mmCIF file of C-alpha atoms in Angstrom:
data_model
loop_
_atom_site.group_PDB
_atom_site.id
_atom_site.type_symbol
_atom_site.label_atom_id
_atom_site.label_comp_id
_atom_site.label_asym_id
_atom_site.label_seq_id
_atom_site.Cartn_x
_atom_site.Cartn_y
_atom_site.Cartn_z
ATOM 1 C CA MET A 1 -21.323 28.424 9.087
ATOM 2 C CA GLU A 2 -19.271 31.001 10.848
ATOM 3 C CA ILE A 3 -15.537 30.761 10.272
ATOM 4 C CA ALA A 4 -12.921 33.038 11.748
ATOM 5 C CA ILE A 5 -9.497 33.749 10.181
ATOM 6 C CA ASP A 6 -6.911 34.585 12.857
ATOM 7 C CA LEU A 7 -4.900 37.619 11.756
ATOM 8 C CA LEU A 8 -3.584 38.790 15.153
ATOM 9 C CA TRP A 9 -0.016 37.767 14.109
ATOM 10 C CA LEU A 10 -0.006 40.110 11.132
ATOM 11 C CA ARG A 11 2.221 43.163 11.690
ATOM 12 C CA PRO A 12 2.055 45.108 8.405
ATOM 13 C CA ARG A 13 5.164 45.305 6.443
ATOM 14 C CA GLN A 14 7.162 43.433 9.098
ATOM 15 C CA VAL A 15 6.396 39.711 8.614
ATOM 16 C CA GLY A 16 7.760 39.290 5.011
ATOM 17 C CA GLY A 17 6.270 36.670 2.726
ATOM 18 C CA THR A 18 3.549 35.609 5.031
ATOM 19 C CA GLU A 19 1.876 38.950 4.600
ATOM 20 C CA PHE A 20 1.895 38.636 0.806
ATOM 21 C CA TYR A 21 0.565 35.085 1.191
ATOM 22 C CA ILE A 22 -2.390 36.041 3.357
ATOM 23 C CA ARG A 23 -3.218 39.110 1.344
ATOM 24 C CA ASN A 24 -3.248 37.112 -1.892
ATOM 25 C CA LEU A 25 -5.383 34.615 -0.365
ATOM 26 C CA LEU A 26 -7.817 37.182 1.079
ATOM 27 C CA ASP A 27 -8.040 38.920 -2.233
ATOM 28 C CA GLY A 28 -8.909 35.609 -3.715
ATOM 29 C CA LEU A 29 -11.634 35.090 -1.450
ATOM 30 C CA LEU A 30 -13.305 38.393 -2.498
ATOM 31 C CA LYS A 31 -13.390 37.004 -6.022
ATOM 32 C CA LEU A 32 -15.218 33.797 -5.072
ATOM 33 C CA GLU A 33 -19.030 33.671 -5.862
ATOM 34 C CA GLU A 34 -20.029 31.517 -2.903
ATOM 35 C CA ASP A 35 -22.160 32.902 -0.212
ATOM 36 C CA PHE A 36 -19.784 32.439 2.684
ATOM 37 C CA HIS A 37 -19.240 34.458 5.821
ATOM 38 C CA PHE A 38 -15.655 34.906 7.096
ATOM 39 C CA ASN A 39 -14.830 36.782 10.312
ATOM 40 C CA LEU A 40 -11.370 38.298 10.219
ATOM 41 C CA LEU A 41 -9.927 38.375 13.781
ATOM 42 C CA VAL A 42 -7.839 41.604 13.820
ATOM 43 C CA SER A 43 -6.040 43.608 16.426
ATOM 44 C CA LYS A 44 -6.134 47.356 17.349
ATOM 45 C CA ASP A 45 -2.941 48.214 15.231
ATOM 46 C CA ASN A 46 -3.556 46.179 12.168
ATOM 47 C CA ARG A 47 -7.238 46.586 11.689
ATOM 48 C CA ALA A 48 -6.793 49.678 9.452
ATOM 49 C CA SER A 49 -4.648 47.694 7.091
ATOM 50 C CA LEU A 50 -7.391 45.047 6.839
ATOM 51 C CA ALA A 51 -10.403 47.170 6.726
ATOM 52 C CA TYR A 52 -10.648 47.026 2.882
ATOM 53 C CA TYR A 53 -11.800 43.387 3.042
ATOM 54 C CA ALA A 54 -14.932 44.373 5.203
ATOM 55 C CA ARG A 55 -16.224 46.289 2.198
ATOM 56 C CA ASP A 56 -17.597 42.803 1.034
ATOM 57 C CA LYS A 57 -20.566 41.873 3.054
ATOM 58 C CA ARG A 58 -19.457 38.360 3.436
ATOM 59 C CA ILE A 59 -16.588 39.520 5.610
ATOM 60 C CA THR A 60 -16.676 41.018 9.067
ATOM 61 C CA LEU A 61 -13.892 42.384 11.133
ATOM 62 C CA LEU A 62 -13.585 41.303 14.705
ATOM 63 C CA GLU A 63 -11.331 43.389 16.721
ATOM 64 C CA ALA A 64 -9.496 41.904 19.799
ATOM 65 C CA ASN A 65 -8.371 44.270 22.525
ATOM 66 C CA ILE A 66 -4.655 43.683 21.845
ATOM 67 C CA GLU A 67 -1.990 45.161 19.657
ATOM 68 C CA SER A 68 0.016 42.842 17.336
ATOM 69 C CA ALA A 69 3.127 44.730 17.867
ATOM 70 C CA ASN A 70 3.178 43.559 21.429
ATOM 71 C CA ILE A 71 4.068 39.963 20.634
ATOM 72 C CA ALA A 72 4.187 38.619 24.189
ATOM 73 C CA LYS A 73 0.727 40.136 25.104
ATOM 74 C CA ARG A 74 -0.572 38.920 21.884
ATOM 75 C CA ILE A 75 0.496 35.264 22.439
ATOM 76 C CA LEU A 76 -0.836 35.304 25.997
ATOM 77 C CA TRP A 77 -4.178 36.549 24.835
ATOM 78 C CA GLN A 78 -4.240 33.963 22.192
ATOM 79 C CA PHE A 79 -3.426 31.094 24.547
ATOM 80 C CA PHE A 80 -5.948 32.117 27.181
ATOM 81 C CA CYS A 81 -8.588 34.455 25.801
ATOM 82 C CA GLN A 82 -9.065 33.706 22.145
ATOM 83 C CA ASN A 83 -11.364 30.643 22.455
ATOM 84 C CA ARG A 84 -13.640 32.491 24.881
ATOM 85 C CA PHE A 85 -13.701 35.511 22.612
ATOM 86 C CA LEU A 86 -14.810 33.219 19.599
ATOM 87 C CA ARG A 87 -17.477 31.417 21.476
ATOM 88 C CA ARG A 88 -19.014 34.735 22.591
ATOM 89 C CA LYS A 89 -19.321 35.681 18.986
ATOM 90 C CA ARG A 90 -20.839 32.112 18.380
ATOM 91 C CA ILE A 91 -17.912 31.036 16.227
ATOM 92 C CA ARG A 92 -16.798 27.452 16.522
ATOM 93 C CA HIS A 93 -14.384 27.308 13.574
ATOM 94 C CA CYS A 94 -11.070 29.073 12.987
ATOM 95 C CA PHE A 95 -8.512 29.034 10.324
ATOM 96 C CA VAL A 96 -5.023 30.163 11.319
ATOM 97 C CA PRO A 97 -2.833 30.810 8.297
ATOM 98 C CA VAL A 98 0.263 30.578 10.328
ATOM 99 C CA TYR A 99 1.457 27.958 13.017
ATOM 100 C CA CYS A 100 0.386 29.877 16.217
ATOM 101 C CA ARG A 101 -2.890 28.862 17.998
ATOM 102 C CA PRO A 102 -4.361 28.646 21.538
ATOM 103 C CA LEU A 103 -3.104 25.956 23.949
ATOM 104 C CA PHE A 104 -6.408 24.288 24.043
ATOM 105 C CA ASN A 105 -9.326 23.939 21.579
ATOM 106 C CA GLY A 106 -11.834 25.192 24.105
ATOM 107 C CA GLY A 107 -14.764 24.212 21.912
ATOM 108 C CA ILE A 108 -13.257 25.539 18.711
ATOM 109 C CA MET A 109 -12.094 23.659 15.721
ATOM 110 C CA TYR A 110 -8.639 24.738 14.297
ATOM 111 C CA VAL A 111 -6.982 24.438 10.948
ATOM 112 C CA ASN A 112 -3.470 25.710 10.701
ATOM 113 C CA THR A 113 -0.948 26.451 7.864
ATOM 114 C CA ILE A 114 2.627 25.635 8.655
ATOM 115 C CA HIS A 115 4.999 27.600 6.335
ATOM 116 C CA ASP A 116 8.273 25.908 7.551
ATOM 117 C CA LEU A 117 10.037 24.494 10.643
ATOM 118 C CA GLN A 118 12.774 27.070 10.477
ATOM 119 C CA ALA A 119 13.643 27.362 14.210
ATOM 120 C CA ALA A 120 14.128 23.498 14.377
ATOM 121 C CA HIS A 121 16.498 23.481 11.443
ATOM 122 C CA TYR A 122 18.418 26.598 12.460
ATOM 123 C CA PRO A 123 18.072 27.089 16.232
ATOM 124 C CA GLU A 124 21.255 29.062 16.285
ATOM 125 C CA TYR A 125 19.459 31.928 14.564
ATOM 126 C CA HIS A 126 16.684 32.248 17.199
ATOM 127 C CA PRO A 127 16.564 33.042 20.786
ATOM 128 C CA PHE A 128 15.488 30.326 23.093
ATOM 129 C CA HIS A 129 12.002 31.708 23.734
ATOM 130 C CA GLU A 130 11.289 31.824 20.031
ATOM 131 C CA ILE A 131 12.383 28.136 19.612
ATOM 132 C CA ALA A 132 10.277 27.029 22.617
ATOM 133 C CA TYR A 133 7.233 28.938 21.474
ATOM 134 C CA SER A 134 7.680 27.502 17.844
ATOM 135 C CA LYS A 135 8.054 23.968 18.902
ATOM 136 C CA LEU A 136 5.059 24.225 21.238
ATOM 137 C CA CYS A 137 2.822 25.575 18.594
ATOM 138 C CA TRP A 138 3.893 22.916 16.060
ATOM 139 C CA TRP A 139 3.176 20.246 18.659
ATOM 140 C CA LEU A 140 -0.271 21.838 19.254
ATOM 141 C CA ASP A 141 -1.011 22.100 15.466
ATOM 142 C CA VAL A 142 -0.073 18.403 14.960
ATOM 143 C CA HIS A 143 -2.058 16.961 17.979
ATOM 144 C CA ARG A 144 -4.952 19.428 18.424
ATOM 145 C CA SER A 145 -5.704 21.107 15.151
ATOM 146 C CA ALA A 146 -8.213 19.236 12.817
ATOM 147 C CA HIS A 147 -5.895 19.687 9.839
ATOM 148 C CA ILE A 148 -2.731 21.010 8.683
ATOM 149 C CA VAL A 149 -1.806 22.962 5.497
ATOM 150 C CA ALA A 150 1.787 22.880 4.207
ATOM 151 C CA ILE A 151 2.795 25.357 1.641
ATOM 152 C CA SER A 152 5.050 22.845 -0.393
ATOM 153 C CA ASN A 153 5.639 19.170 -0.641
ATOM 154 C CA TRP A 154 9.185 19.651 0.951
ATOM 155 C CA VAL A 155 7.355 21.348 3.920
ATOM 156 C CA ARG A 156 4.832 18.610 4.057
ATOM 157 C CA ASP A 157 7.492 15.842 4.035
ATOM 158 C CA ASP A 158 9.464 17.715 6.685
ATOM 159 C CA ILE A 159 6.399 17.912 9.079
ATOM 160 C CA MET A 160 5.564 14.246 8.500
ATOM 161 C CA GLN A 161 9.214 13.044 9.173
ATOM 162 C CA ARG A 162 9.592 15.241 12.362
ATOM 163 C CA TYR A 163 6.155 14.770 13.873
ATOM 164 C CA HIS A 164 5.030 11.444 12.246
ATOM 165 C CA VAL A 165 1.748 13.029 11.056
ATOM 166 C CA ARG A 166 -0.618 10.685 9.141
ATOM 167 C CA PRO A 167 -0.698 11.659 5.455
ATOM 168 C CA GLU A 168 -4.411 12.197 5.414
ATOM 169 C CA ARG A 169 -3.967 14.891 8.077
ATOM 170 C CA ILE A 170 -1.856 17.264 6.050
ATOM 171 C CA THR A 171 -2.505 18.799 2.626
ATOM 172 C CA THR A 172 -0.028 20.765 0.275
ATOM 173 C CA ILE A 173 -1.531 23.966 -0.944
ATOM 174 C CA TYR A 174 1.066 26.230 -2.733
ATOM 175 C CA ASP A 175 1.027 29.984 -1.958
ATOM 176 C CA PRO A 176 -1.057 31.914 -4.514
ATOM 177 C CA ILE A 177 1.007 34.409 -6.386
ATOM 178 C CA THR A 178 -0.350 37.523 -7.884
ATOM 179 C CA VAL A 179 1.748 40.108 -9.626
ATOM 180 C CA ASP A 180 0.388 42.756 -11.863
ATOM 181 C CA VAL A 181 2.863 42.999 -14.713
ATOM 182 C CA ASN A 182 1.497 46.411 -15.629
ATOM 183 C CA GLU A 183 2.067 47.840 -12.081
ATOM 184 C CA MET A 184 5.521 49.251 -12.467
ATOM 185 C CA VAL A 185 7.502 52.377 -11.994
ATOM 186 C CA PRO A 186 9.460 53.485 -15.146
ATOM 187 C CA LEU A 187 13.097 52.419 -15.526
ATOM 188 C CA ALA A 188 14.028 56.234 -15.309
ATOM 189 C CA ARG A 189 12.701 56.147 -11.770
ATOM 190 C CA LEU A 190 14.959 53.431 -10.731
ATOM 191 C CA THR A 191 17.889 55.147 -12.497
ATOM 192 C CA GLU A 192 17.220 58.388 -10.588
ATOM 193 C CA LYS A 193 16.770 56.703 -7.238
ATOM 194 C CA TYR A 194 19.464 53.989 -7.494
ATOM 195 C CA GLY A 195 21.722 54.788 -10.311
ATOM 196 C CA VAL A 196 20.940 51.525 -12.080
ATOM 197 C CA THR A 197 20.492 50.774 -15.899
ATOM 198 C CA GLU A 198 18.440 48.030 -17.535
ATOM 199 C CA LYS A 199 20.087 44.730 -17.076
ATOM 200 C CA GLY A 200 22.908 46.491 -15.302
ATOM 201 C CA PHE A 201 22.237 45.143 -11.841
ATOM 202 C CA TYR A 202 21.289 42.054 -9.906
ATOM 203 C CA TYR A 203 18.400 42.039 -7.502
ATOM 204 C CA THR A 204 17.081 40.070 -4.539
ATOM 205 C CA VAL A 205 14.228 40.221 -1.861
ATOM 206 C CA ALA A 206 14.730 38.620 1.505
ATOM 207 C CA GLN A 207 14.356 39.351 5.164
ATOM 208 C CA LEU A 208 17.555 40.438 6.484
ATOM 209 C CA ILE A 209 18.250 37.244 8.656
ATOM 210 C CA PRO A 210 21.118 34.759 8.586
ATOM 211 C CA HIS A 211 19.710 31.725 6.694
ATOM 212 C CA LYS A 212 18.824 34.113 3.802
ATOM 213 C CA ASN A 213 22.722 33.882 3.147
ATOM 214 C CA LEU A 214 22.957 37.472 1.944
ATOM 215 C CA ASP A 215 26.529 37.790 3.077
ATOM 216 C CA THR A 216 27.581 35.239 0.524
ATOM 217 C CA LEU A 217 26.128 37.553 -2.062
ATOM 218 C CA ILE A 218 28.029 40.354 -0.650
ATOM 219 C CA GLU A 219 31.299 38.361 -1.013
ATOM 220 C CA VAL A 220 30.266 37.542 -4.628
ATOM 221 C CA MET A 221 30.026 41.193 -5.430
ATOM 222 C CA CYS A 222 33.244 41.819 -3.773
ATOM 223 C CA GLN A 223 35.066 39.327 -6.009
ATOM 224 C CA ILE A 224 33.244 40.742 -9.110
ATOM 225 C CA LYS A 225 34.599 44.256 -8.227
ATOM 226 C CA GLU A 226 38.026 43.187 -7.205
ATOM 227 C CA GLN A 227 38.579 40.973 -10.258
ATOM 228 C CA ASP A 228 36.845 43.343 -12.544
ATOM 229 C CA ILE A 229 34.713 40.534 -13.758
ATOM 230 C CA ASN A 230 32.641 41.377 -16.884
ATOM 231 C CA LEU A 231 29.223 41.164 -14.915
ATOM 232 C CA PRO A 232 27.136 43.952 -13.345
ATOM 233 C CA HIS A 233 28.818 45.434 -10.247
ATOM 234 C CA ARG A 234 25.479 46.525 -8.665
ATOM 235 C CA LEU A 235 23.273 44.594 -6.304
ATOM 236 C CA LEU A 236 20.002 45.833 -4.865
ATOM 237 C CA ILE A 237 18.606 43.993 -1.839
ATOM 238 C CA SER A 238 14.973 44.777 -0.792
ATOM 239 C CA GLY A 239 13.205 43.279 2.284
ATOM 240 C CA VAL A 240 12.057 44.072 5.801
ATOM 241 C CA ASN A 241 14.587 44.566 8.566
ATOM 242 C CA GLY A 242 16.089 41.607 10.503
ATOM 243 C CA GLU A 243 18.684 41.004 13.113
ATOM 244 C CA SER A 244 21.355 40.726 10.480
ATOM 245 C CA ARG A 245 20.960 44.213 8.989
ATOM 246 C CA GLU A 246 23.789 45.692 11.069
ATOM 247 C CA LYS A 247 26.091 42.857 10.237
ATOM 248 C CA LEU A 248 25.242 43.208 6.468
ATOM 249 C CA GLU A 249 25.772 47.007 6.530
ATOM 250 C CA ARG A 250 29.115 46.430 8.381
ATOM 251 C CA GLN A 251 30.186 43.819 5.922
ATOM 252 C CA ILE A 252 29.329 46.142 2.957
ATOM 253 C CA ARG A 253 31.454 49.063 4.455
ATOM 254 C CA GLN A 254 34.286 46.721 5.384
ATOM 255 C CA ARG A 255 34.358 45.354 1.649
ATOM 256 C CA GLU A 256 34.072 48.933 0.388
ATOM 257 C CA LEU A 257 30.915 48.179 -1.486
ATOM 258 C CA THR A 258 28.701 51.104 -0.479
ATOM 259 C CA GLN A 259 28.438 52.149 -4.111
ATOM 260 C CA GLU A 260 27.794 48.633 -5.419
ATOM 261 C CA ILE A 261 25.308 47.268 -2.874
ATOM 262 C CA THR A 262 22.197 49.007 -1.779
ATOM 263 C CA LEU A 263 19.825 47.860 0.975
ATOM 264 C CA THR A 264 16.562 49.352 -0.278
ATOM 265 C CA GLY A 265 14.504 48.328 2.837
ATOM 266 C CA PHE A 266 10.703 47.785 2.052
ATOM 267 C CA VAL A 267 9.677 48.847 -1.437
ATOM 268 C CA GLU A 268 6.146 49.175 -2.822
ATOM 269 C CA ASN A 269 4.870 46.710 -5.314
ATOM 270 C CA ALA A 270 5.268 48.968 -8.377
ATOM 271 C CA GLU A 271 9.031 49.572 -7.607
ATOM 272 C CA ARG A 272 9.659 45.880 -6.686
ATOM 273 C CA ASN A 273 8.211 44.710 -9.974
ATOM 274 C CA ALA A 274 10.399 47.187 -11.977
ATOM 275 C CA LEU A 275 13.376 45.907 -10.055
ATOM 276 C CA TYR A 276 12.408 42.290 -10.985
ATOM 277 C CA LYS A 277 11.928 43.235 -14.581
ATOM 278 C CA TYR A 278 14.976 45.196 -15.203
ATOM 279 C CA SER A 279 17.560 43.232 -13.327
ATOM 280 C CA ARG A 280 20.124 41.071 -14.997
ATOM 281 C CA ALA A 281 19.157 38.135 -12.894
ATOM 282 C CA PHE A 282 17.264 37.505 -9.579
ATOM 283 C CA LEU A 283 19.580 36.073 -7.108
ATOM 284 C CA PHE A 284 18.219 33.904 -4.410
ATOM 285 C CA PRO A 285 20.911 32.452 -1.981
ATOM 286 C CA SER A 286 18.636 31.434 0.860
ATOM 287 C CA VAL A 287 19.424 28.008 2.284
ATOM 288 C CA PHE A 288 16.150 27.391 3.921
ATOM 289 C CA GLU A 289 12.677 28.241 2.423
ATOM 290 C CA GLY A 290 9.166 26.895 2.897
ATOM 291 C CA PHE A 291 8.137 28.225 -0.560
ATOM 292 C CA GLY A 292 10.349 31.053 -1.955
ATOM 293 C CA MET A 293 7.694 33.344 -3.444
ATOM 294 C CA PRO A 294 10.092 35.977 -4.733
ATOM 295 C CA SER A 295 11.807 33.432 -7.159
ATOM 296 C CA ILE A 296 8.472 32.790 -8.881
ATOM 297 C CA GLU A 297 7.573 36.509 -9.015
ATOM 298 C CA ALA A 298 10.820 37.236 -10.624
ATOM 299 C CA MET A 299 10.290 34.522 -13.290
ATOM 300 C CA LEU A 300 6.829 35.944 -14.034
ATOM 301 C CA PHE A 301 8.605 39.124 -15.164
ATOM 302 C CA GLY A 302 10.835 37.084 -17.492
ATOM 303 C CA THR A 303 13.870 37.431 -15.334
ATOM 304 C CA VAL A 304 16.190 34.453 -14.856
ATOM 305 C CA VAL A 305 16.694 33.202 -11.346
ATOM 306 C CA ILE A 306 19.808 31.917 -9.934
ATOM 307 C CA ALA A 307 19.161 30.064 -6.627
ATOM 308 C CA ALA A 308 20.632 27.923 -3.983
ATOM 309 C CA ASP A 309 19.769 24.280 -4.623
ATOM 310 C CA ARG A 310 18.349 23.838 -1.122
ATOM 311 C CA THR A 311 14.837 22.829 0.494
ATOM 312 C CA CYS A 312 11.826 23.540 -1.527
ATOM 313 C CA VAL A 313 13.383 25.881 -4.209
ATOM 314 C CA PRO A 314 13.994 23.367 -6.937
ATOM 315 C CA GLU A 315 10.450 22.075 -6.413
ATOM 316 C CA VAL A 316 8.627 25.401 -6.543
ATOM 317 C CA THR A 317 10.767 26.769 -9.449
ATOM 318 C CA GLN A 318 10.038 23.273 -11.259
ATOM 319 C CA GLY A 319 13.707 22.758 -11.931
ATOM 320 C CA LYS A 320 13.722 25.752 -14.386
ATOM 321 C CA ALA A 321 15.923 28.091 -12.417
ATOM 322 C CA ASN A 322 19.721 28.043 -12.463
ATOM 323 C CA TYR A 323 21.024 26.404 -9.257
ATOM 324 C CA VAL A 324 24.154 26.686 -7.071
ATOM 325 C CA SER A 325 24.948 23.325 -5.565
ATOM 326 C CA ASP A 326 27.007 24.941 -2.747
ATOM 327 C CA PRO A 327 25.264 28.158 -1.659
ATOM 328 C CA TYR A 328 28.226 29.467 0.357
ATOM 329 C CA ASP A 329 30.773 28.869 -2.702
ATOM 330 C CA VAL A 330 31.435 32.300 -4.091
ATOM 331 C CA GLN A 331 33.193 31.055 -7.226
ATOM 332 C CA GLU A 332 30.327 28.754 -8.046
ATOM 333 C CA TRP A 333 27.945 31.759 -7.848
ATOM 334 C CA ILE A 334 30.108 33.710 -10.176
ATOM 335 C CA GLN A 335 30.463 30.725 -12.450
ATOM 336 C CA VAL A 336 26.663 30.311 -12.719
ATOM 337 C CA MET A 337 26.088 34.094 -13.085
ATOM 338 C CA ARG A 338 28.306 34.150 -16.228
ATOM 339 C CA GLU A 339 25.957 32.208 -18.397
ATOM 340 C CA PRO A 340 22.614 31.474 -16.778
ATOM 341 C CA GLU A 341 20.140 29.556 -18.782
ATOM 342 C CA ASP A 342 16.570 30.966 -19.427
ATOM 343 C CA ARG A 343 13.970 28.217 -19.193
ATOM 344 C CA ILE A 344 11.132 30.316 -18.013
ATOM 345 C CA ALA A 345 9.058 29.488 -21.175
ATOM 346 C CA GLU A 346 8.764 25.822 -19.700
ATOM 347 C CA MET A 347 7.340 26.981 -16.399
ATOM 348 C CA ASP A 348 3.614 26.038 -15.624
ATOM 349 C CA PHE A 349 2.625 29.230 -13.741
ATOM 350 C CA THR A 350 -0.978 27.996 -13.383
ATOM 351 C CA VAL A 351 -0.076 25.964 -10.342
ATOM 352 C CA TYR A 352 0.351 29.343 -8.519
ATOM 353 C CA ASP A 353 -2.872 30.660 -9.769
ATOM 354 C CA GLN A 354 -4.747 32.786 -7.047
ATOM 355 C CA MET A 355 -8.243 31.490 -7.753
ATOM 356 C CA ARG A 356 -7.193 27.885 -8.121
ATOM 357 C CA LEU A 357 -5.386 27.934 -4.804
ATOM 358 C CA THR A 358 -8.024 30.091 -3.064
ATOM 359 C CA ARG A 359 -10.678 27.497 -4.121
ATOM 360 C CA GLN A 360 -8.424 24.826 -2.700
ATOM 361 C CA TYR A 361 -8.450 26.406 0.595
ATOM 362 C CA TYR A 362 -12.088 27.283 0.586
ATOM 363 C CA GLN A 363 -12.993 23.650 -0.155
ATOM 364 C CA LEU A 364 -10.649 22.262 2.380
ATOM 365 C CA LEU A 365 -12.018 24.526 5.051
ATOM 366 C CA CYS A 366 -15.639 23.620 4.170
ATOM 367 C CA GLU A 367 -14.830 19.930 4.351
ATOM 368 C CA GLN A 368 -12.892 19.990 7.547
ATOM 369 C CA PHE A 369 -15.396 22.447 9.423
ATOM 370 C CA GLN A 370 -18.432 20.334 8.122
ATOM 371 C CA ASN A 371 -16.981 17.114 9.838
#
């Protein structure tokens, strides 16, 4: 059975957690012993970043004559050309690990993963065309895809409530999380680059977009500095750019925090892992998450997490993080940061195991595409 995995949406280093999710899943597929054959549907400008997977004889790259960076053309090609492209390759089954898909099935059976319904909850953070496209694709997923995967029970419940999806048509499969605890730059490298010391700074990872609530953390650091509170005065923020970057940079300058707060941009895994490990705590102020992978990654390095008590975060952190009930309350953040509780030893990290979750995906796709 030939199965395509649609990766046309993937713009390397620009789509945040969804890229880590799909690469973790693809890496898991390489470790399976089953004799499958997957066709990775790639674009001209993301093919090179995915060529590694074609070293396995069970995986073939299928290049579409589009560029993922040109989002508008990519969407039009997917809407009107993708089905014909797959049929010509004699492929009738396609897994799309995000919400986008063609307008019609066109003889192809689709399974989609929905990571969240963000644009429905926070339309003020999105231009009209993004909202319209998202809602159209969610409707298509619900009504035309054979099955839907949700990345947390919170997302599953949200989809079912909003679109009245029957329970048997949607399955929760957590994001696979893989971190190599030995892949880490030395602390001296962090000290040289950022001027930080062990447990002398806070860390967070997020796209620079409004609902990540990073402006609240800036205000937290402002209060820590102005009141000279006995807490680290340094915060490092890693993540791909977003529409809030200029606003955050301006806020940092206005609060005179350029020495205290650093926007690192994208960092490689070895540097990110060291930042997780050596930080005093990982701060996760986001008010809307479908999964919240960085919070789990930080806990895998033994770092306590302080997070907003919103959406899926208490679920995926198994109630073992430290939670701020009002994510916009600066004083509550400071209060929790003073004496965070370490309950990491109580975590069951096996629920995020790469092979366990990869096998769940593999079995689901086999079941759905054999029907």
